[in-house]
PDB file of C-alpha atoms and ligand atoms in Angstrom:
ATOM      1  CA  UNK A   1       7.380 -10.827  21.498  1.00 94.00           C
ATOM      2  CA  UNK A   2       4.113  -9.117  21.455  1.00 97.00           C
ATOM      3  CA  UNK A   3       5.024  -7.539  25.103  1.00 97.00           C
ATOM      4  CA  UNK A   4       8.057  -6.252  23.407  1.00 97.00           C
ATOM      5  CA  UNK A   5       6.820  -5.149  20.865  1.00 98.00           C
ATOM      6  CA  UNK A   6       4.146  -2.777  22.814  1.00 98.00           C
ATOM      7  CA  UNK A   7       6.468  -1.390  25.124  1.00 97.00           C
ATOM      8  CA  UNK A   8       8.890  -0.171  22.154  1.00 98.00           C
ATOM      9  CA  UNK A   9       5.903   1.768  20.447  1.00 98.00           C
ATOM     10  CA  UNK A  10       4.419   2.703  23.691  1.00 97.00           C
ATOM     11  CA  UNK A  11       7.652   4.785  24.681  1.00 97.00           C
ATOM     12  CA  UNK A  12       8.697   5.706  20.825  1.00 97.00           C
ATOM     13  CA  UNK A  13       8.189   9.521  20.757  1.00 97.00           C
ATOM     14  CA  UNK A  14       7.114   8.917  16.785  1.00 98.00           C
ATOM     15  CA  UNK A  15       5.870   5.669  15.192  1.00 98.00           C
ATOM     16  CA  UNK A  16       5.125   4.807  12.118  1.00 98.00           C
ATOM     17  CA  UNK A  17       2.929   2.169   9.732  1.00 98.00           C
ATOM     18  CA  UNK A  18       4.722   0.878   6.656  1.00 98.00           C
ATOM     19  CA  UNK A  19       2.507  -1.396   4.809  1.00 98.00           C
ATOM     20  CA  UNK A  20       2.237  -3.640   1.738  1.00 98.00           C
ATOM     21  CA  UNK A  21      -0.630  -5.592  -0.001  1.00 97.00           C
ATOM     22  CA  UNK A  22      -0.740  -8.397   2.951  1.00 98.00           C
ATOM     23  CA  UNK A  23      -2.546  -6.000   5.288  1.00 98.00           C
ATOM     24  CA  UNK A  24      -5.490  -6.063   2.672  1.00 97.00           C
ATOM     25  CA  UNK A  25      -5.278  -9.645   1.756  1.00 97.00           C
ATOM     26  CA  UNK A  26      -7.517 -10.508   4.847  1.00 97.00           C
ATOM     27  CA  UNK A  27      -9.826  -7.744   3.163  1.00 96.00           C
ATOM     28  CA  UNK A  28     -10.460 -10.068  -0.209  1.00 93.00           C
ATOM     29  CA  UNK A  29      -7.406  -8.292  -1.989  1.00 93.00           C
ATOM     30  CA  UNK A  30      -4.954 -10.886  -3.347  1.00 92.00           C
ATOM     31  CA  UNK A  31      -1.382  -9.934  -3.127  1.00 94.00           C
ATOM     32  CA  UNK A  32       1.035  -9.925  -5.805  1.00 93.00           C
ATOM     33  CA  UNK A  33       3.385 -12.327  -5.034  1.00 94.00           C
ATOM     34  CA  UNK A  34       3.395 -15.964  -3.413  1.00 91.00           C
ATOM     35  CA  UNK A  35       0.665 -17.556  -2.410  1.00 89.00           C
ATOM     36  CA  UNK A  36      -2.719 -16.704  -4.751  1.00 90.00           C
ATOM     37  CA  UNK A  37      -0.549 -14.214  -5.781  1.00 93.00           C
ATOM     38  CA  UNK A  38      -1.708 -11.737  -8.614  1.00 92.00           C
ATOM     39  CA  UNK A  39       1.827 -11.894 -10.415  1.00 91.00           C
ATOM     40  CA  UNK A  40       0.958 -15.792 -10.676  1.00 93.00           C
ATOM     41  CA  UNK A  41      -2.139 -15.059 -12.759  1.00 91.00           C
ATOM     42  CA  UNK A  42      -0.770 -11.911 -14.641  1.00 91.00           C
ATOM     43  CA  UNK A  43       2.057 -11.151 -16.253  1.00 91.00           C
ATOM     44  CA  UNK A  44       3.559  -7.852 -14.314  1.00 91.00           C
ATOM     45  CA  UNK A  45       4.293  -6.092 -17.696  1.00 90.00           C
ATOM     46  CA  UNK A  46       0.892  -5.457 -18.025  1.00 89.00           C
ATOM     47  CA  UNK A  47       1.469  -2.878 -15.228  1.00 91.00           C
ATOM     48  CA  UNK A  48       4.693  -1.469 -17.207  1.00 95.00           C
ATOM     49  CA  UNK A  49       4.104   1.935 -18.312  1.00 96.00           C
ATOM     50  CA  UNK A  50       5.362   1.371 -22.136  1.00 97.00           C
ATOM     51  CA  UNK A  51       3.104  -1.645 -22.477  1.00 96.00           C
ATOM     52  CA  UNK A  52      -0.107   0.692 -20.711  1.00 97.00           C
ATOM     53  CA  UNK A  53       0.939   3.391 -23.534  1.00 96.00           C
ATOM     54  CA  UNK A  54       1.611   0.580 -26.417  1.00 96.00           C
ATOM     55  CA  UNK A  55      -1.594  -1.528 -25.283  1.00 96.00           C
ATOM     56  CA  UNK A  56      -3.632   0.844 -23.458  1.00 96.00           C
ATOM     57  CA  UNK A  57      -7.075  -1.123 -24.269  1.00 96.00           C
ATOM     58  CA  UNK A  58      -5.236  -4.670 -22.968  1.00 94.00           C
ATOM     59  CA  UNK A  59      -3.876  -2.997 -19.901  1.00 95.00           C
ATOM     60  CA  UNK A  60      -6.985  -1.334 -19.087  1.00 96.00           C
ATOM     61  CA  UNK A  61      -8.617  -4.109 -19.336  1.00 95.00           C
ATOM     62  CA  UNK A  62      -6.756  -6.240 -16.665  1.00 93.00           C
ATOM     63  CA  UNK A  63      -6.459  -3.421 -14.444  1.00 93.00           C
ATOM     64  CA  UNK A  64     -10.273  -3.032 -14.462  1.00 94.00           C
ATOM     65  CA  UNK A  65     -10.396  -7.037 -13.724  1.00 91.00           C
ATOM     66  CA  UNK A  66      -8.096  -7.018 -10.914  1.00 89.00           C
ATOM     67  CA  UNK A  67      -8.599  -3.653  -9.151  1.00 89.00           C
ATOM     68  CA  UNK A  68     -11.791  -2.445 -10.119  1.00 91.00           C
ATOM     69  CA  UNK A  69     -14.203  -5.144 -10.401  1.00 86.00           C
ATOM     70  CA  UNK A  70     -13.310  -6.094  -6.186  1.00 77.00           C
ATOM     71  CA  UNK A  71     -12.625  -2.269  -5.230  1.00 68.00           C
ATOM     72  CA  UNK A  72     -15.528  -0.664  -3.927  1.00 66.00           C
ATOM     73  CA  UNK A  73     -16.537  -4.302  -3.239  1.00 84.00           C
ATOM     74  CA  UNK A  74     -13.844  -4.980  -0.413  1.00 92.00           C
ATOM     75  CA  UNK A  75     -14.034  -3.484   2.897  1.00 95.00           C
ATOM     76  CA  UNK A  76     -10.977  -1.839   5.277  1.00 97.00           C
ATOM     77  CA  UNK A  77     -10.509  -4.992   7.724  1.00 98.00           C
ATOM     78  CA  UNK A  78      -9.173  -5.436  11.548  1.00 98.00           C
ATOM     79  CA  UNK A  79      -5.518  -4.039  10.825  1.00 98.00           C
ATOM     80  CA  UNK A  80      -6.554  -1.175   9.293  1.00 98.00           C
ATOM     81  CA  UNK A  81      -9.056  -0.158  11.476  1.00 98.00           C
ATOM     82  CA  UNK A  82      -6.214  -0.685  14.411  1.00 98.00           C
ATOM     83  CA  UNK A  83      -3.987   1.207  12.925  1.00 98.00           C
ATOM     84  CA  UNK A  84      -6.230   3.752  12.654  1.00 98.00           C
ATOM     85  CA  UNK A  85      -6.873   3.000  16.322  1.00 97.00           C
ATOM     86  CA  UNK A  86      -3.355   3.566  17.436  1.00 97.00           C
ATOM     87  CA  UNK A  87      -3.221   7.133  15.229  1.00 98.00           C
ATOM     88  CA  UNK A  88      -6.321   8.416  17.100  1.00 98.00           C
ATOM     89  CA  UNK A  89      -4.527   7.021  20.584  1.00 97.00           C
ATOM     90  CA  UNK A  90      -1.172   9.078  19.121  1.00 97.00           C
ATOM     91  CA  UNK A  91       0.622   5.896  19.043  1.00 97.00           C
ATOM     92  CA  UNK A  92       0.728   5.752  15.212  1.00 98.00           C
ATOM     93  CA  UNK A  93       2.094   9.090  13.642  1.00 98.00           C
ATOM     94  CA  UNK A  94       1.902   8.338  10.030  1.00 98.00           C
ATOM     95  CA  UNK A  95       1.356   5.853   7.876  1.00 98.00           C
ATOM     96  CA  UNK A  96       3.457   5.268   4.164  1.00 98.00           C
ATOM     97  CA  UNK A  97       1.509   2.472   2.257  1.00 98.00           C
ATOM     98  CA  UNK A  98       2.331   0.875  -1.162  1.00 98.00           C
ATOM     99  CA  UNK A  99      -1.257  -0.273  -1.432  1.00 97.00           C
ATOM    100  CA  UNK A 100      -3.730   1.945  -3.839  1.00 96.00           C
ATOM    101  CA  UNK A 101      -6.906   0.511  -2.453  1.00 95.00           C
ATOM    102  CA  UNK A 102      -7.472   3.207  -0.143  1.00 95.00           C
ATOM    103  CA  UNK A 103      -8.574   1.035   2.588  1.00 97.00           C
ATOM    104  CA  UNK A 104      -6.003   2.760   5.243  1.00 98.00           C
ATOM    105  CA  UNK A 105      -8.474   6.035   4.615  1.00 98.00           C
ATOM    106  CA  UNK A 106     -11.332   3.668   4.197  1.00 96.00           C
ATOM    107  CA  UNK A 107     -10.780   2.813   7.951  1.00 98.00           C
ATOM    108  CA  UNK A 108     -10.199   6.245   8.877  1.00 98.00           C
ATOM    109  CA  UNK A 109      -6.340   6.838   9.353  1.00 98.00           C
ATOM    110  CA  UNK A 110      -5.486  10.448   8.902  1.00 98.00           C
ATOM    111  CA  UNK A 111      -1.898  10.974   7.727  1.00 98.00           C
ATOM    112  CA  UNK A 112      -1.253   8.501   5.234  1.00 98.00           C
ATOM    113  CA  UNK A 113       1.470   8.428   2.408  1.00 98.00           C
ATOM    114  CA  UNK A 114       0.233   6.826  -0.602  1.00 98.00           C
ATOM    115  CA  UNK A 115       3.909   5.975  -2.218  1.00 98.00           C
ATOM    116  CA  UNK A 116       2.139   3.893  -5.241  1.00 97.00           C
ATOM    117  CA  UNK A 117      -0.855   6.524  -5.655  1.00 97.00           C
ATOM    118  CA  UNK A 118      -4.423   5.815  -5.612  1.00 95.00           C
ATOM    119  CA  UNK A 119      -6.901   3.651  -7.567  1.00 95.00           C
ATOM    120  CA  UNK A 120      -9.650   6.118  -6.548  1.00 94.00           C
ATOM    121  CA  UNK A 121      -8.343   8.624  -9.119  1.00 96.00           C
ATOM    122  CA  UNK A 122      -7.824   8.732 -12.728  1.00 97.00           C
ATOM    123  CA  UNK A 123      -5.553  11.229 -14.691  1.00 97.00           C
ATOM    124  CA  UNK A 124      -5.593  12.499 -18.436  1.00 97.00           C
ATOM    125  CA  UNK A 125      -2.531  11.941 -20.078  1.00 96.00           C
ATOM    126  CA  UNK A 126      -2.783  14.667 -22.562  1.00 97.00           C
ATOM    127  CA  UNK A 127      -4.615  17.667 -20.438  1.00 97.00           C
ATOM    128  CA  UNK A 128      -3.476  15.828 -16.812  1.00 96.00           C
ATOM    129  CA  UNK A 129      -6.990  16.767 -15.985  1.00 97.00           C
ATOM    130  CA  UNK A 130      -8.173  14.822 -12.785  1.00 97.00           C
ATOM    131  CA  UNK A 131     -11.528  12.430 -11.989  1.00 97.00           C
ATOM    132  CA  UNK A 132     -12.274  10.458  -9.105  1.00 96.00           C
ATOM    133  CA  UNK A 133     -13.075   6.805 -10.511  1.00 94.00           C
ATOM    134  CA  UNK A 134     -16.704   7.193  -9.399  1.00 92.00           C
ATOM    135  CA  UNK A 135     -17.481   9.869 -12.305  1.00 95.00           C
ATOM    136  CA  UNK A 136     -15.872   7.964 -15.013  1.00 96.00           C
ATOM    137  CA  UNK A 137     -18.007   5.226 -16.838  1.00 94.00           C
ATOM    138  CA  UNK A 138     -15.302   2.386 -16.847  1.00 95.00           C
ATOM    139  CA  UNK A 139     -17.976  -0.172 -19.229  1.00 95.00           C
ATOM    140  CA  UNK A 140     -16.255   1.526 -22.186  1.00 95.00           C
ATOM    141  CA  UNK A 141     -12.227   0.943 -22.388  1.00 97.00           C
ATOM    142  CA  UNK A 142      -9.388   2.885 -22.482  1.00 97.00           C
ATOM    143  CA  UNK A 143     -12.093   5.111 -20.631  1.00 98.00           C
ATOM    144  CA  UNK A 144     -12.020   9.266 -22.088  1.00 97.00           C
ATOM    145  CA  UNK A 145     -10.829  12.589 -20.417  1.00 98.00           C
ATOM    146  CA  UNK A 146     -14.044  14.340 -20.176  1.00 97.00           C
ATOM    147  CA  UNK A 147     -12.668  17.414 -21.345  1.00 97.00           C
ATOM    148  CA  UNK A 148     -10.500  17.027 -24.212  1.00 97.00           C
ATOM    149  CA  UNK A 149     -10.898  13.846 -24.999  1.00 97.00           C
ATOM    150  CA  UNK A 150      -7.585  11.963 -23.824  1.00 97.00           C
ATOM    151  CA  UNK A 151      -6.778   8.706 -22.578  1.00 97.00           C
ATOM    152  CA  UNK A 152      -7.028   8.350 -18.620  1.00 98.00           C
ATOM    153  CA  UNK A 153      -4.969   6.302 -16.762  1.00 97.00           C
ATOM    154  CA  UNK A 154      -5.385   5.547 -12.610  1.00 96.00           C
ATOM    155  CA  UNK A 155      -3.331   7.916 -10.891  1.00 96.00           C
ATOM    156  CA  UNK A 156      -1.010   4.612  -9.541  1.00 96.00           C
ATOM    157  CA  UNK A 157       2.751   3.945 -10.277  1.00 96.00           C
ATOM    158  CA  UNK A 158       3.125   1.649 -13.101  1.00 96.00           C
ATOM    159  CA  UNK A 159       6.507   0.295 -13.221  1.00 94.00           C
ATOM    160  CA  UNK A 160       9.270   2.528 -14.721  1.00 94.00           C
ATOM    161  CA  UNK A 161       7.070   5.407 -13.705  1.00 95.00           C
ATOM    162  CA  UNK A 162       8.373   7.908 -11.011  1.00 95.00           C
ATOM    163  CA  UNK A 163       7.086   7.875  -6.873  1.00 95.00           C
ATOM    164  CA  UNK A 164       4.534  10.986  -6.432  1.00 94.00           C
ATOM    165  CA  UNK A 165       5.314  14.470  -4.814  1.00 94.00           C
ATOM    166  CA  UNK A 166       4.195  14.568  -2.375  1.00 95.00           C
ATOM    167  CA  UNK A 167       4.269  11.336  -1.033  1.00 96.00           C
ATOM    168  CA  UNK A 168       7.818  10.902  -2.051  1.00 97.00           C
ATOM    169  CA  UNK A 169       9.305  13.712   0.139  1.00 97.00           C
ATOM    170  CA  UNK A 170       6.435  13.247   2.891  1.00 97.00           C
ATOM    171  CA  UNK A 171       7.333   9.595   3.375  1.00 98.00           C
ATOM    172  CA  UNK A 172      11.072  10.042   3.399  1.00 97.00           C
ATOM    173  CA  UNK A 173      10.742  13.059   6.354  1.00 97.00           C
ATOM    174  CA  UNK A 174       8.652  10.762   7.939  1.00 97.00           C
ATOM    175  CA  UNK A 175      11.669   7.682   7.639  1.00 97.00           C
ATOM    176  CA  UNK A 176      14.362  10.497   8.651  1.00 96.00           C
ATOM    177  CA  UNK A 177      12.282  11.326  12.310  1.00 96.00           C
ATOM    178  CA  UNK A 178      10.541   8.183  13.247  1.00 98.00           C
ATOM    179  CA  UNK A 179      12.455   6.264  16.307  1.00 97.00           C
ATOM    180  CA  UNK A 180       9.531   2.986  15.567  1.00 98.00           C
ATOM    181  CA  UNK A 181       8.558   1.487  12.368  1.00 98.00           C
ATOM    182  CA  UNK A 182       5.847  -1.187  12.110  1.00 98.00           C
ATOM    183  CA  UNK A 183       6.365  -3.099   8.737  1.00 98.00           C
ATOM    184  CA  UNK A 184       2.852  -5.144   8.248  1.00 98.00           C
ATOM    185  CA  UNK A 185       2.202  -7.493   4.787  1.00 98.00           C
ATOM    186  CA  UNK A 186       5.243  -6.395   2.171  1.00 98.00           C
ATOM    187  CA  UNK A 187       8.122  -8.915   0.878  1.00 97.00           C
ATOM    188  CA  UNK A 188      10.406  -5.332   0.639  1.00 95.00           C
ATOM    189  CA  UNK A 189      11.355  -6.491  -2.930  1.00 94.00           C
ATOM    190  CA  UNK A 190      10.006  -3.681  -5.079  1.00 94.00           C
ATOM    191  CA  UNK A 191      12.729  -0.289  -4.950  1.00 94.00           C
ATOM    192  CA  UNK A 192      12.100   2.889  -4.243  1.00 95.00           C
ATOM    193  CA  UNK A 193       9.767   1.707  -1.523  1.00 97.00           C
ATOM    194  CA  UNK A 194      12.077  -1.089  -0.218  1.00 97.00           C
ATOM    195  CA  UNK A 195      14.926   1.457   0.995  1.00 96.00           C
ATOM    196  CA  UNK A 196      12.305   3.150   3.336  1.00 98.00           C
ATOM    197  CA  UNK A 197      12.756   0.787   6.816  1.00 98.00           C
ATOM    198  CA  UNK A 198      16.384   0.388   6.078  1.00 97.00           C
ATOM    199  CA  UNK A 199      16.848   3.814   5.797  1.00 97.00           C
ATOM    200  CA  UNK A 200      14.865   4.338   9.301  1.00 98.00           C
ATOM    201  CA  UNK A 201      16.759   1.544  10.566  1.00 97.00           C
ATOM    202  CA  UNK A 202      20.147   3.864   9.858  1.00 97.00           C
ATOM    203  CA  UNK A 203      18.600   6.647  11.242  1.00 96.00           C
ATOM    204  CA  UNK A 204      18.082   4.639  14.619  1.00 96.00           C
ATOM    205  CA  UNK A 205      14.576   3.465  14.405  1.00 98.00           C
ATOM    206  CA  UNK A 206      13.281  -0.175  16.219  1.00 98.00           C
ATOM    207  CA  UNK A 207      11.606  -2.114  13.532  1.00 98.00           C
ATOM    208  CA  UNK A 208       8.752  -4.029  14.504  1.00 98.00           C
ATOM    209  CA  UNK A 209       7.700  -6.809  11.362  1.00 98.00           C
ATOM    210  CA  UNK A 210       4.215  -8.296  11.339  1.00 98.00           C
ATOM    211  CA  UNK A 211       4.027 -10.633   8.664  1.00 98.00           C
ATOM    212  CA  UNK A 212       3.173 -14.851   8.359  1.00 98.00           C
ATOM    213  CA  UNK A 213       6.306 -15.286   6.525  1.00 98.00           C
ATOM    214  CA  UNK A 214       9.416 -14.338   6.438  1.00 98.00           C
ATOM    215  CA  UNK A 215      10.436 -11.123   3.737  1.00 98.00           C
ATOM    216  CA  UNK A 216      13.787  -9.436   2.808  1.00 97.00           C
ATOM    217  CA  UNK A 217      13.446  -7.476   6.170  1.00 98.00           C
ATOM    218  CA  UNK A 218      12.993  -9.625   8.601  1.00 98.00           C
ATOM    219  CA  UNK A 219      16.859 -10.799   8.733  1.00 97.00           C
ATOM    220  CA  UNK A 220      18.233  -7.886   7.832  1.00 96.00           C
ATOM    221  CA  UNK A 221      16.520  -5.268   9.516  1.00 97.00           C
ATOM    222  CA  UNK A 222      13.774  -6.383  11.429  1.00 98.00           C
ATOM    223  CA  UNK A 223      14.279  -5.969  15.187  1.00 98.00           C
ATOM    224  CA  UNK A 224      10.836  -7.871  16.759  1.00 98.00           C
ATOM    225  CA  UNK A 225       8.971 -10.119  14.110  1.00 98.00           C
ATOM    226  CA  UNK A 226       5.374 -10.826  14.717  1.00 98.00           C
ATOM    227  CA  UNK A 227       5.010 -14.153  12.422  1.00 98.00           C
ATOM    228  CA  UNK A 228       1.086 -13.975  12.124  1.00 98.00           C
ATOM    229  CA  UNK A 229      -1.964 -12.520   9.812  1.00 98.00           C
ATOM    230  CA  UNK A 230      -2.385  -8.567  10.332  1.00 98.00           C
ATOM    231  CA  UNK A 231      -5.139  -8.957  11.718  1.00 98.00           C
ATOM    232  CA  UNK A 232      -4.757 -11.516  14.543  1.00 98.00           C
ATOM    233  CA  UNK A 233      -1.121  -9.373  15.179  1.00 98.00           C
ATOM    234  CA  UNK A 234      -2.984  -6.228  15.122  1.00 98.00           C
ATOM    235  CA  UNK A 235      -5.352  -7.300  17.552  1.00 97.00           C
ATOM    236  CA  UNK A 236      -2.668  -9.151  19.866  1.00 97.00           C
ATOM    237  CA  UNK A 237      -0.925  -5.509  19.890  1.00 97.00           C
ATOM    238  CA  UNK A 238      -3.835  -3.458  20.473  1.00 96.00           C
ATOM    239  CA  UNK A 239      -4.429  -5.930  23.701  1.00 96.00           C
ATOM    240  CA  UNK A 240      -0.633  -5.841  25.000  1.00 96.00           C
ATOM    241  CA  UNK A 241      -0.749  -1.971  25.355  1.00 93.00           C
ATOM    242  CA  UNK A 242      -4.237  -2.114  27.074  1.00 91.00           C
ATOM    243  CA  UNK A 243      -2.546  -4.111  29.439  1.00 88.00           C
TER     244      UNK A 243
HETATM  245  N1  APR B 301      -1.198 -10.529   6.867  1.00 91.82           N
HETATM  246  C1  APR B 301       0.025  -9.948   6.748  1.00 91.82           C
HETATM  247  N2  APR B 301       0.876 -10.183   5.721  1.00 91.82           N
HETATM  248  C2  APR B 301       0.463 -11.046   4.787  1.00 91.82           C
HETATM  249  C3  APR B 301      -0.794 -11.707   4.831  1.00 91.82           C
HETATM  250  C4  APR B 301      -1.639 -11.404   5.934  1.00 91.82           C
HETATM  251  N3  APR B 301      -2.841 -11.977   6.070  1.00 91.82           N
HETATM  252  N4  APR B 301      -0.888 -12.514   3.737  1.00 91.82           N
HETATM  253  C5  APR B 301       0.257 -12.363   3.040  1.00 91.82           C
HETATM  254  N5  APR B 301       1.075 -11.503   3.677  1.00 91.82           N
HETATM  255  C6  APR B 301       2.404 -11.047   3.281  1.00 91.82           C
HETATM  256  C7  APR B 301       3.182 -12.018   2.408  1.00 91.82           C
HETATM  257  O1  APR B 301       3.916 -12.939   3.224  1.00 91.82           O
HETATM  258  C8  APR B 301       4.128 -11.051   1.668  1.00 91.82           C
HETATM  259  O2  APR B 301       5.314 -10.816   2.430  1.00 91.82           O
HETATM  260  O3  APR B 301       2.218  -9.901   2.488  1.00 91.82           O
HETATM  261  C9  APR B 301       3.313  -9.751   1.594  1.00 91.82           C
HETATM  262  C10 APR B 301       2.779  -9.471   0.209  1.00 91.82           C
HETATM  263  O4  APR B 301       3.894  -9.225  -0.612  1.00 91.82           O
HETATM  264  P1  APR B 301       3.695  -8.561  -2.055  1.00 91.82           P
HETATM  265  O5  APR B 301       2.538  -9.191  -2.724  1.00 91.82           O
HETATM  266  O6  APR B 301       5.040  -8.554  -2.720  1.00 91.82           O
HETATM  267  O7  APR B 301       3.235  -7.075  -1.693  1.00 91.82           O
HETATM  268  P2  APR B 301       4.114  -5.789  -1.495  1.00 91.82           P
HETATM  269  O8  APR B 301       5.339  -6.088  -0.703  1.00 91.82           O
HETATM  270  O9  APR B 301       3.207  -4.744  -0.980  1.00 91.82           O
HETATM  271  O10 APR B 301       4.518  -5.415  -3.002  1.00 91.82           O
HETATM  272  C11 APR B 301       5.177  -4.182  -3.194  1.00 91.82           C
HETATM  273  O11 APR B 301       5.054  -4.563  -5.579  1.00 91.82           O
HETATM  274  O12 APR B 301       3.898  -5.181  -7.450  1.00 91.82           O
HETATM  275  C12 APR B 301       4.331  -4.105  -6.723  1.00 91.82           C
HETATM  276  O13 APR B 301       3.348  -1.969  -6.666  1.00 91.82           O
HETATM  277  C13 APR B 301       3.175  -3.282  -6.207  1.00 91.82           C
HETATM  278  O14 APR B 301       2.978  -2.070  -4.107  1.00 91.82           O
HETATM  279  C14 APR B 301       3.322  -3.319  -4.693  1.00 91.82           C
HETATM  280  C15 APR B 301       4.796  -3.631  -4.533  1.00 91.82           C
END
């Protein structure tokens, strides 16, 4: 499978990455569902963007104990740094990531489409003003615009909140031209994001899945499915197309 899989993206005239949390789980980063599984320990809502606005101080708290006590702490592992591999070898074009730990840029991929946002900034609600994380104090909760005063919230897509422009459009021109998609570490059950390999599956696309278990793609649109860790698959690639 792994020969297969190397020849497709070798001759693919544009590839791209589509990742979810299980690329980063070999990083220290739980995902959110099955095994260790975030959503097992906390209750998604708190990630719903009436409850942030209705309980800012609760929800800020559990994001800060999830995401930002381990970020900064947890390092870009194997699979991203392969990825970013392939990119620099123009054999990855692009990649569209749900994750918002930045660990894609982290291990030096270029193009990347954050479709959830990014933990690394924080917005004002009221003035929209802009931080990165490192020049907010986040000891003192719901943490303060510095400018007027509002309430900041990470520049990440709670539920029932919208996907970012640009990422949005970016990631949807990138489904519309790519003729190889590598899925690595998503279940595909969260929408918008889970219509993006179908919809470069219509458009003609081979889809390559690298994941331990099973998802929603893998029967449905998955053409070669590499059941292992990221990492160990990433590396097993990287070696088929040296060959
Ligand atoms: N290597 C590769 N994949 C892995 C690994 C690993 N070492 N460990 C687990 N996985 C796989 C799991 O089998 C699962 O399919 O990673 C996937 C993780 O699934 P989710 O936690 O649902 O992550 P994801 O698909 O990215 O979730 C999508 O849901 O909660 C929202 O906004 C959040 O972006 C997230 C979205």
């Amino acid at each position: 499978m792994y020969a297969k899989a190397a020849k497709i993206i070798k001759s693919a005239e544009r590839c791209v990455a589509f990742t979810g949390a299980g690329i980063s789980v070999e990083s220290g980063i739980p995902p959110f569902r099955g095994e260790n599984g975030l959503w097992n320990k906390y209750d998604p809502m708190t990630f719903d963007i009436q409850y942030f606005y209705q309980n800012t101080l609760r929800s800020w708290e559990v994001i800060r104990e999830i995401f930002y006590e381990v970020f900064g702490r947890v390092q870009p592992n194997t699979a991203h740094y392969a990825l970013a591999e392939m990119e620099a070898r123009n054999l990855v074009h692009a990649v569209i990531t749900q994750n918002v730990d930045n660990l894609h840029a982290e291990a030096g991929s270029m193009v990347i489409h954050e479709f959830h946002g990014s933990l690394k900034k924080l917005v004002c609600l009221k003035c929209r003003s802009t931080y990165k994380v490192s020049q907010i104090d986040l000891k003192t909760l719901p943490p303060a615009c510095l400018r007027c005063g509002g309430i900041l919230k990470p520049d990440v897509i709670f539920f029932g909140e919208d996907i970012p422009e640009p990422a949005r459009t970016h990631s949807f021109n990138e489904t519309s031209r790519a003729d190889c998609f590598i899925l690595i570490g998503t279940t595909g059950t969260v929408a918008p994001a889970n219509m993006i390999p179908g919809a470069a599956k219509s458009n003609g696309a081979s889809i390559i899945e690298i994941n331990p278990f099973p998802s929603e793609y893998t029967q449905s649109v998955t053409d070669v499915f590499l059941q292992d860790k990221a990492c160990v698959a990433m590396e097993k690639l990287i070696e088929e197309m040296d060959r």
